[in-house]
Amino acid sequence: MLLINIVRNTIALALSIALMSCGRTKNSSISSADDKVSELISQMTLEEKLGQMLQVDPGVYSSTIDLEKAIADGKIGSLLNIIGAQKVNRLQKIAIEQSRLHIPLIVGRDVIHGFRTIMPIPLGMAATWDTTIVKRAMEVAATEARAAGVHWTFAPMIDISRDARWGRIAESCGEDTYLTSVMTNAMVKGFQGDEITNHSVAACAKHYVGYGAAEGGRDYNTTNISEYYLRNIYLPPFKTAVDAGALTFMSAFNSLNGVPASGNAHTIRDILKTEWQFDGFVVSDWASVKDMVTHGYCETDADAAQAGINAGVDMEMSSDCYIQNAAKLIKDGKLKMSQIDDAVRRILKVKATLGLFEHPYTNESLAEKNTLTLQNLAVAQQAAEKSAVLLKNDGILPLKNNMKVALIGPLANAAHDQMGTWVFDGNKADSRTLKMALESTPGISVKYAAGLQYSRDEDESGFAEARRTAANADVCVLALGEESILSGEAHCLAKLVLQGHQQQLFETLKATGKPVVVVIMAGRPLAISKIVSKANAVLYAFHPGTMAGPALANLLYGIAIPEGRLPLTFVVDEGQIPLYYNYENTCRPAPENNPTSLKTIPVEAVQYSLGNSSFYLDYGSKPLFPFGYGLSYTTFEYRTLQLSSEKINTNSRLTVKCNITNTGQTRGTETVQLYLRDRVASFIRPIKELRGFQKITLNPGEQKEVAFNISAKDLGFYSPNGAFLVEPGAFDVWIGPNAEEGLKSSFAFE
Ligand code: BGC
């Protein structure tokens, strides 16, 4: 009888936690949920608490230990990499019905850019510069994932990435802190919803922190980031994630200034949890707690557990240092029970917020209804259309319906590879390729020849047919790029040129004399200067996802007008890396009008005109394309930059505005960008920084005034100790179409 009452009371308690906390934001509800979680914690044994702090992958774990028994014994709080409502429900039922305190499992999965309906890779999503479509795309991903029993995605990945050799640049939003922060907000809100519902998944801001600065672009590598750079470049997107309500964070694999990110009390406990007051929980990356032994930072698994818990990593993914060692560490006085309780409180709170106490099970009929729907596919197509960046066009695009098209190239019919990296649940059978899209469009004449079978292919035996096909056509559409396997985790490259014999395929088609339109699908910005110089048009699509084909076909024929803008700098050659727009001036900066390289100007002239300045003799200092760059099928003119005042102070605002006119023949969307520069400060500031952007759509001849408000917070920066400084002095301001062009003025902050 006593036992039954305890069980009833616990279920009632669990239910009331859910009712008090799920999706509610009122303070009274929050504190009441906190009280209930505390009550539940007071009933837990240490072993049950450590169970909540463990996340296992059944595929790996079940081979050594009885998974179901461990769940029934309350020794596991979370699973990853299990999907399917029925499968998840079966294990959830064990947690709810057989574990002593009936605490639900939370199930995580890498839903990075879509679940079944695959959206463009995150780098492509960032290239949309469109928060509405990004949020909507993540809502779709969340709805599909939740219907398959997933409660929690390990996304967004918001590591600033300035090195395209790093394979995980594909998963990032690129090189810019401001753009990444804006995208972070949209992605977190998309995954979680403005309010948590049973369509939401918890977001996980990762990888905290600095992972994108891996030395040499080699994954998992050392990062050395000064506190000044950490505060100003790498941390702000994570702060945005906290402000957007991200329920969880993931600690990174890399070492940061000599300390593993997963054992870093400074970044996790001091900055994230204390300074920013983050109330959710931190999960380690895959075995990154145990990896502190491999790093040579900890001698034993017990030391690693101590370092992880001390740093504030609340849940251990995949390895089991905590559950094996924490009890003894507490007994020996090396850890405090209050640290364990704090971690468990955070984890239970997130479970409650997701409504898992109240609704632990997934409705098994939802997946079919919610997955790969026409609406979801339409969102994926729209995202793919908005993410493609037109880099060059001599007027050949948009194609005319009466042109005979030769469709060639290894990416023209790559159902799997067009989806990009981190696609666990997407299915190539659902993908629509460019070949499928063009061949099924009525009234268009298309002939296809692969030329090369895949991007690394060096076999030129298909070239003759490709040439013949091109010779019989009016225009050649050549789909080049990289297979999905060439980017992503642990898939880094030393060279950024097109792999295999793709350049040769391009040259052979060019030699036919037919115009060549190149479409590139890739997980990173490739070094494509040799294509750009000779192609008639270049459309850079990143990996566009399930709906790549229809999206690209619409763009090629002008049914959709290109509006993507680069979320990072394109280098001429990888030897220039790192090359990013918001660099700090050196004491000997390269002059504004410096030549691209020795190849374009005689040596003596370079030496004479540049003197001692910061540039490469062979590649100059300019990128192939700057950050923010992208063309349309129309043109835009920027005129009359006006400032509402020449001065600003802490209490005032400045409005800067500009007239933009569509000077071409077709409707188009322009991304109007605002950049600022603090000319002199107590720390050297970047030569310019993005501080705002607006997308506007104009009909031919139409003009619009675009205004940005600037206040003191837009002018400041963080000192190494985290103080936000806004210093008096002169500031430059630009409104323009990318980081290298624009109208410029200046004002003073007093
Ligand atoms: C990756 C994470 C990912 C985790 C779980 C790790 O190898 O670094 O980004 O979320 O695996 O799959």
PDB file of N, CA and C and ligand atoms in Angstrom, residues 80-81 110 154 168 171 206-207 211 250 253 285-286 317 422 424 489, ligand 1:
ATOM      1  N   LEU A  80      20.412   8.873 -27.666  1.00  0.00           N
ATOM      2  CA  LEU A  80      20.549   9.537 -28.963  1.00  0.00           C
ATOM      3  C   LEU A  80      20.593   8.473 -30.048  1.00  0.00           C
ATOM      4  N   ASN A  81      20.259   8.928 -31.231  1.00  0.00           N
ATOM      5  CA  ASN A  81      20.307   8.051 -32.400  1.00  0.00           C
ATOM      6  C   ASN A  81      19.344   6.881 -32.339  1.00  0.00           C
ATOM      7  N   ASP A 110      20.825  14.327 -34.402  1.00  0.00           N
ATOM      8  CA  ASP A 110      21.365  15.423 -35.211  1.00  0.00           C
ATOM      9  C   ASP A 110      20.399  15.756 -36.341  1.00  0.00           C
ATOM     10  N   PHE A 154      20.548  18.346 -31.999  1.00  0.00           N
ATOM     11  CA  PHE A 154      21.880  18.892 -31.705  1.00  0.00           C
ATOM     12  C   PHE A 154      22.184  19.966 -32.733  1.00  0.00           C
ATOM     13  N   ARG A 168      33.591  21.124 -41.435  1.00  0.00           N
ATOM     14  CA  ARG A 168      32.355  21.474 -40.735  1.00  0.00           C
ATOM     15  C   ARG A 168      31.912  22.901 -41.018  1.00  0.00           C
ATOM     16  N   GLU A 171      28.346  23.174 -41.913  1.00  0.00           N
ATOM     17  CA  GLU A 171      27.306  23.177 -40.876  1.00  0.00           C
ATOM     18  C   GLU A 171      27.161  24.532 -40.215  1.00  0.00           C
ATOM     19  N   LYS A 206      25.745  24.702 -30.371  1.00  0.00           N
ATOM     20  CA  LYS A 206      27.019  23.974 -30.339  1.00  0.00           C
ATOM     21  C   LYS A 206      27.985  24.592 -31.342  1.00  0.00           C
ATOM     22  N   HIS A 207      29.287  24.343 -31.211  1.00  0.00           N
ATOM     23  CA  HIS A 207      29.954  23.582 -30.163  1.00  0.00           C
ATOM     24  C   HIS A 207      30.648  24.614 -29.298  1.00  0.00           C
ATOM     25  N   TYR A 211      35.312  25.943 -31.541  1.00  0.00           N
ATOM     26  CA  TYR A 211      35.613  24.758 -32.373  1.00  0.00           C
ATOM     27  C   TYR A 211      35.972  25.126 -33.814  1.00  0.00           C
ATOM     28  N   MET A 250      25.988  22.416 -26.206  1.00  0.00           N
ATOM     29  CA  MET A 250      26.919  21.274 -26.294  1.00  0.00           C
ATOM     30  C   MET A 250      28.342  21.784 -26.158  1.00  0.00           C
ATOM     31  N   PHE A 253      34.750  19.632 -28.697  1.00  0.00           N
ATOM     32  CA  PHE A 253      35.877  18.691 -28.637  1.00  0.00           C
ATOM     33  C   PHE A 253      37.228  19.386 -28.431  1.00  0.00           C
ATOM     34  N   ASP A 285      30.019  16.870 -26.054  1.00  0.00           N
ATOM     35  CA  ASP A 285      29.995  16.267 -27.375  1.00  0.00           C
ATOM     36  C   ASP A 285      30.326  14.781 -27.189  1.00  0.00           C
ATOM     37  N   TRP A 286      30.232  14.031 -28.275  1.00  0.00           N
ATOM     38  CA  TRP A 286      30.391  12.575 -28.237  1.00  0.00           C
ATOM     39  C   TRP A 286      31.700  12.187 -27.527  1.00  0.00           C
ATOM     40  N   MET A 317      27.620  12.660 -23.049  1.00  0.00           N
ATOM     41  CA  MET A 317      27.174  11.930 -24.233  1.00  0.00           C
ATOM     42  C   MET A 317      28.141  10.795 -24.517  1.00  0.00           C
ATOM     43  N   TRP A 422      25.636  15.573 -42.888  1.00  0.00           N
ATOM     44  CA  TRP A 422      24.722  15.414 -41.752  1.00  0.00           C
ATOM     45  C   TRP A 422      23.290  15.145 -42.198  1.00  0.00           C
ATOM     46  N   PHE A 424      21.108  12.186 -41.656  1.00  0.00           N
ATOM     47  CA  PHE A 424      20.870  10.858 -41.092  1.00  0.00           C
ATOM     48  C   PHE A 424      19.563  10.270 -41.608  1.00  0.00           C
ATOM     49  N   GLU A 489      31.881  16.508 -40.575  1.00  0.00           N
ATOM     50  CA  GLU A 489      32.803  16.191 -39.481  1.00  0.00           C
ATOM     51  C   GLU A 489      33.955  15.304 -39.968  1.00  0.00           C
TER      52      GLU A 489
HETATM   53  C1  BGC B   1      29.538  15.849 -33.310  1.00  0.00           C
HETATM   54  C2  BGC B   1      28.317  16.584 -32.811  1.00  0.00           C
HETATM   55  C3  BGC B   1      27.113  15.676 -32.863  1.00  0.00           C
HETATM   56  C4  BGC B   1      27.407  14.431 -32.041  1.00  0.00           C
HETATM   57  C5  BGC B   1      26.242  13.458 -31.965  1.00  0.00           C
HETATM   58  C6  BGC B   1      29.711  14.490 -32.641  1.00  0.00           C
HETATM   59  O1  BGC B   1      30.698  13.742 -33.261  1.00  0.00           O
HETATM   60  O2  BGC B   1      30.677  16.649 -33.104  1.00  0.00           O
HETATM   61  O3  BGC B   1      28.119  17.757 -33.556  1.00  0.00           O
HETATM   62  O4  BGC B   1      25.990  16.345 -32.399  1.00  0.00           O
HETATM   63  O5  BGC B   1      28.508  13.763 -32.625  1.00  0.00           O
HETATM   64  O6  BGC B   1      26.022  12.822 -33.149  1.00  0.00           O
END
